[in-house]
Short mmCIF file of C-alpha atoms in Angstrom, two decimals:
data_model
loop_
_atom_site.label_atom_id
_atom_site.label_comp_id
_atom_site.label_asym_id
_atom_site.label_seq_id
_atom_site.Cartn_x
_atom_site.Cartn_y
_atom_site.Cartn_z
CA MET A 1 125.25 -13.60 -31.52
CA ASN A 2 126.83 -10.72 -32.65
CA THR A 3 127.20 -9.92 -36.72
CA VAL A 4 129.15 -7.54 -39.03
CA GLU A 5 126.45 -6.59 -41.34
CA TYR A 6 127.27 -3.54 -44.01
CA ARG A 7 130.70 -3.03 -41.78
CA ALA A 8 128.42 -2.71 -38.86
CA LEU A 9 128.53 -4.33 -35.61
CA ASN A 10 125.09 -5.38 -34.34
CA ILE A 11 125.59 -6.27 -30.28
CA GLY A 12 122.28 -8.40 -29.52
CA ILE A 13 123.60 -10.67 -26.37
CA ASP A 14 120.93 -11.48 -23.33
CA ASP A 15 121.80 -10.39 -20.59
CA LEU A 16 125.60 -9.28 -21.65
CA SER A 17 128.07 -10.13 -18.97
CA VAL A 18 131.13 -7.92 -18.38
CA TYR A 19 133.61 -10.41 -19.74
CA GLU A 20 131.70 -10.37 -23.68
CA SER A 21 131.80 -6.31 -22.78
CA LYS A 22 135.56 -6.57 -22.29
CA ALA A 23 136.04 -8.55 -26.07
CA ILE A 24 133.68 -6.48 -27.62
CA VAL A 25 135.44 -3.69 -26.70
CA ASP A 26 139.20 -4.96 -27.75
CA ALA A 27 137.27 -6.36 -31.54
CA LEU A 28 136.01 -2.58 -31.54
CA SER A 29 139.71 -1.78 -31.04
CA LEU A 30 141.75 -3.68 -33.51
CA ASN A 31 138.97 -3.78 -36.26
CA LYS A 32 139.07 -0.66 -38.20
CA ASN A 33 136.43 -1.37 -41.09
CA ILE A 34 133.71 -1.33 -39.16
CA PHE A 35 132.01 2.11 -38.97
CA GLN A 36 128.14 1.67 -37.31
CA PHE A 37 127.75 0.05 -33.73
CA ARG A 38 124.13 -0.80 -33.10
CA MET A 39 122.79 -2.36 -29.76
CA GLN A 40 120.20 -4.26 -29.42
CA LEU A 41 120.05 -5.73 -25.74
CA ASP A 42 117.48 -7.30 -23.40
CA ALA A 43 119.16 -6.43 -20.81
CA ILE A 44 123.11 -4.77 -20.10
CA SER A 45 123.97 -3.09 -16.53
CA ASN A 46 125.68 0.10 -16.11
CA GLU A 47 128.83 -1.60 -15.27
CA CYS A 48 128.46 -3.53 -19.05
CA PHE A 49 127.05 -0.53 -20.90
CA GLU A 50 130.09 1.70 -19.36
CA ILE A 51 132.42 -0.20 -20.12
CA ILE A 52 131.43 -0.78 -23.88
CA MET A 53 130.51 3.07 -24.25
CA LYS A 54 134.18 3.96 -22.51
CA SER A 55 135.76 2.35 -24.84
CA LEU A 56 133.62 4.65 -28.11
CA ARG A 57 135.73 7.63 -26.02
CA THR A 58 138.35 7.25 -28.60
CA ASN A 59 137.40 5.10 -31.33
CA ARG A 60 138.39 6.71 -34.19
CA PHE A 61 136.52 4.58 -37.05
CA ILE A 62 132.66 4.85 -35.26
CA LYS A 63 130.31 6.59 -37.18
CA LYS A 64 127.22 5.74 -36.74
CA LEU A 65 125.83 4.73 -33.26
CA THR A 66 122.51 2.92 -33.01
CA PHE A 67 120.70 2.01 -29.55
CA TYR A 68 117.48 -0.14 -31.13
CA ASP A 69 114.80 -2.98 -30.45
CA THR A 70 111.78 -3.82 -31.99
CA PRO A 71 107.81 -3.04 -31.45
CA ASP A 72 107.63 -6.95 -29.75
CA GLY A 73 111.18 -6.28 -27.85
CA TYR A 74 112.43 -4.84 -24.66
CA LEU A 75 113.17 -0.58 -24.03
CA ILE A 76 116.98 -0.88 -24.67
CA PRO A 77 118.48 0.66 -21.27
CA VAL A 78 120.36 3.87 -21.89
CA ALA A 79 122.66 5.55 -19.67
CA ALA A 80 122.39 9.58 -21.14
CA SER A 81 125.32 10.64 -19.19
CA ILE A 82 127.55 8.51 -20.55
CA VAL A 83 126.17 8.60 -24.49
CA ALA A 84 126.92 12.36 -23.74
CA ASP A 85 129.92 11.76 -22.69
CA VAL A 86 130.79 10.00 -25.80
CA LEU A 87 129.21 12.76 -27.74
CA LEU A 88 131.22 15.04 -26.09
CA VAL A 89 134.54 13.90 -26.75
CA ASN A 90 134.64 11.59 -29.41
CA LYS A 91 135.23 13.30 -32.82
CA LYS A 92 133.80 11.02 -35.35
CA ILE A 93 130.56 9.58 -34.51
CA GLU A 94 128.20 11.13 -36.76
CA ALA A 95 124.94 9.76 -36.76
CA LEU A 96 122.80 8.82 -33.30
CA SER A 97 119.97 6.90 -33.12
CA LEU A 98 117.63 5.86 -30.25
CA TRP A 99 114.57 3.78 -31.18
CA PHE A 100 112.72 1.99 -28.27
CA THR A 101 114.78 3.00 -25.19
CA THR A 102 114.32 3.68 -21.48
CA ILE A 103 115.59 7.70 -21.61
CA ASN A 104 113.26 10.12 -19.72
CA ASP A 105 113.12 13.81 -20.42
CA ASN A 106 116.34 15.03 -17.99
CA ASP A 107 117.99 12.11 -19.94
CA PHE A 108 117.20 13.62 -23.54
CA LYS A 109 118.21 16.79 -21.93
CA ILE A 110 121.29 15.46 -20.99
CA ILE A 111 121.97 14.55 -24.18
CA THR A 112 120.37 17.21 -26.93
CA GLU A 113 122.79 19.84 -24.22
CA ALA A 114 125.67 17.45 -25.64
CA LEU A 115 125.21 17.71 -29.38
CA LYS A 116 125.17 21.72 -28.64
CA ARG A 117 128.47 21.56 -28.05
CA ASN A 118 129.31 18.60 -30.50
CA ARG A 119 130.33 19.42 -34.33
CA THR A 120 130.43 16.31 -35.71
CA VAL A 121 127.03 15.05 -35.04
CA ALA A 122 124.80 15.39 -38.36
CA GLU A 123 122.17 12.86 -38.08
CA LEU A 124 119.69 12.22 -35.18
CA TRP A 125 117.01 10.11 -35.53
CA ILE A 126 114.63 9.87 -32.48
CA LEU A 127 111.66 7.23 -32.05
CA GLU A 128 109.69 5.22 -30.10
CA ASN A 129 110.57 6.46 -26.95
CA PRO A 130 107.63 6.00 -24.78
CA HIS A 131 109.11 8.37 -21.80
CA LEU A 132 109.87 11.45 -23.82
CA ALA A 133 106.83 13.43 -23.65
CA VAL A 134 106.45 17.59 -24.59
CA GLN A 135 109.93 18.61 -22.43
CA SER A 136 112.01 16.82 -24.71
CA ALA A 137 110.18 18.52 -27.43
CA VAL A 138 111.19 21.61 -25.79
CA TYR A 139 114.76 20.62 -25.37
CA LEU A 140 115.22 19.07 -29.08
CA SER A 141 113.64 22.84 -30.29
CA ASP A 142 116.65 24.22 -28.29
CA LEU A 143 118.79 22.17 -30.10
CA ILE A 144 117.40 23.27 -33.14
CA LYS A 145 117.50 26.84 -32.54
CA SER A 146 121.46 26.23 -31.74
CA THR A 147 123.10 24.27 -34.04
CA THR A 148 124.63 24.00 -36.97
CA THR A 149 125.39 20.82 -37.48
CA LEU A 150 122.70 19.11 -37.88
CA LYS A 151 121.46 18.32 -41.34
CA ASP A 152 119.19 15.12 -40.92
CA LEU A 153 116.45 15.00 -38.22
CA THR A 154 113.98 12.19 -37.53
CA THR A 155 111.59 11.94 -34.97
CA GLY A 156 108.46 10.06 -34.93
CA ASN A 157 105.48 8.04 -33.43
CA ASN A 158 104.95 9.20 -29.71
CA PHE A 159 106.81 12.20 -29.94
CA VAL A 160 104.86 13.50 -32.20
CA ASP A 161 101.84 15.29 -31.30
CA ASN A 162 100.42 19.00 -31.37
CA GLU A 163 102.44 20.46 -28.71
CA SER A 164 105.71 18.98 -29.48
CA THR A 165 104.84 20.12 -33.44
CA VAL A 166 104.46 23.60 -33.04
CA LEU A 167 107.59 23.70 -30.29
CA ILE A 168 109.48 21.96 -33.06
CA ALA A 169 108.27 23.64 -36.29
CA SER A 170 108.80 27.13 -35.09
CA ALA A 171 112.43 26.32 -33.75
CA LEU A 172 112.84 25.34 -37.74
CA LYS A 173 112.10 28.49 -38.88
CA SER A 174 114.97 30.25 -38.17
CA ASN A 175 117.26 27.05 -38.55
CA GLN A 176 119.63 27.13 -41.22
CA SER A 177 121.11 23.88 -40.88
CA ILE A 178 118.95 20.70 -41.37
CA LYS A 179 118.06 19.79 -45.06
CA THR A 180 115.99 16.14 -44.16
CA MET A 181 113.04 16.49 -41.67
CA LYS A 182 110.86 14.35 -40.49
CA MET A 183 107.98 14.02 -38.30
CA THR A 184 105.87 10.82 -38.52
CA GLY A 185 103.72 8.08 -37.49
CA GLY A 186 102.12 10.52 -34.79
CA LYS A 187 99.42 12.45 -33.61
CA MET A 188 99.91 15.95 -35.38
CA SER A 189 96.09 17.17 -36.76
CA ASP A 190 95.41 20.06 -38.04
CA GLU A 191 96.05 21.92 -34.69
CA CYS A 192 99.64 22.47 -35.29
CA ALA A 193 98.30 23.65 -39.60
CA ASN A 194 99.18 27.18 -38.85
CA ALA A 195 102.55 26.42 -36.94
CA LEU A 196 103.83 23.99 -39.67
CA GLY A 197 102.81 26.70 -42.67
CA GLN A 198 104.67 29.04 -41.38
CA MET A 199 107.71 27.37 -41.19
CA LEU A 200 107.55 26.03 -44.82
CA GLU A 201 107.21 30.56 -45.58
CA GLN A 202 110.29 31.37 -43.52
CA ASN A 203 112.71 28.21 -43.60
CA LYS A 204 115.33 28.08 -46.47
CA THR A 205 117.11 25.52 -45.99
CA ILE A 206 115.27 22.09 -45.72
CA GLN A 207 114.71 19.93 -49.20
CA GLU A 208 112.83 17.39 -47.85
CA LEU A 209 109.93 17.29 -45.25
CA SER A 210 108.32 14.00 -44.81
CA LEU A 211 104.84 13.96 -42.33
CA TYR A 212 103.89 10.89 -43.14
CA ARG A 213 101.28 9.59 -41.65
CA ASN A 214 99.73 11.51 -39.02
CA GLN A 215 95.89 12.69 -38.32
CA LEU A 216 96.40 15.99 -40.60
CA THR A 217 93.00 17.03 -42.52
CA ASP A 218 92.40 18.88 -45.95
CA ILE A 219 92.53 21.96 -43.20
CA SER A 220 96.09 20.73 -43.02
CA ALA A 221 96.46 21.23 -46.08
CA LYS A 222 95.98 24.42 -47.02
CA ALA A 223 97.86 25.57 -44.58
CA LEU A 224 100.96 23.87 -45.94
CA ALA A 225 100.17 25.06 -50.01
CA LYS A 226 100.31 28.54 -48.17
CA GLY A 227 102.78 27.99 -47.14
CA MET A 228 104.89 26.27 -49.93
CA ARG A 229 103.54 29.64 -51.86
CA SER A 230 107.00 30.88 -50.60
CA ASN A 231 109.41 28.31 -50.47
CA SER A 232 111.40 27.62 -53.20
CA THR A 233 114.22 25.42 -51.37
CA LEU A 234 111.84 22.54 -50.61
CA LYS A 235 112.49 19.73 -53.42
CA GLU A 236 110.41 16.72 -51.18
CA PHE A 237 107.74 16.28 -49.81
CA TRP A 238 106.22 13.50 -48.18
CA ILE A 239 102.48 13.47 -47.03
CA GLY A 240 100.97 10.57 -47.35
CA GLY A 241 99.23 8.43 -45.27
CA ASN A 242 96.92 11.27 -43.21
CA GLN A 243 93.52 12.21 -44.01
CA PHE A 244 92.74 13.56 -47.14
#
């Protein structure tokens, strides 16, 4: 059913029809109070997805765009080119969340290329997208190096391994916009300890860092502590759930 909660429109209809999609579009065009759009769909055709997303190109009220499901549900089908088009045209969206979606590395490249040109999306969540591999971390690190807009970046679970972490940490060394960085619930281990420590030494912007629930040990703790000695910016550091 569709519900309005905390000024959000949650769409959770199985096998959404064209008629229902057009009804959603009509509702969005008239409602000035909804600022969060959440799509939780087990199945949606490309036609229906495009109908809804095209309407967001000119929507002046939606600020947060979320595609998500639960671990027990299905992956959300997301057409990256359509999402990218919205990000390039809409000047009001400030947050994008992709949880449990079907996007792959090629899709993620399309989205990150759009985000490089976007000047409003300040918050990005990438969680539990099982088809993303290390190549997506390359695209994300390129985005981190070039962005002056992103303020809050969250990655987690299958996307957080040693190789991806090293790429992201390296990009964060020179980033001057991201203030909150979360890399949680993954396979990050001591292999990336030095990269994380060096990032803390050189980054002058991050105020909140979370490495919660990874596989770090005392070896990583020493590297992180060394990095923090020369860091005067970090205010919150979440590191519980590791192997200390």
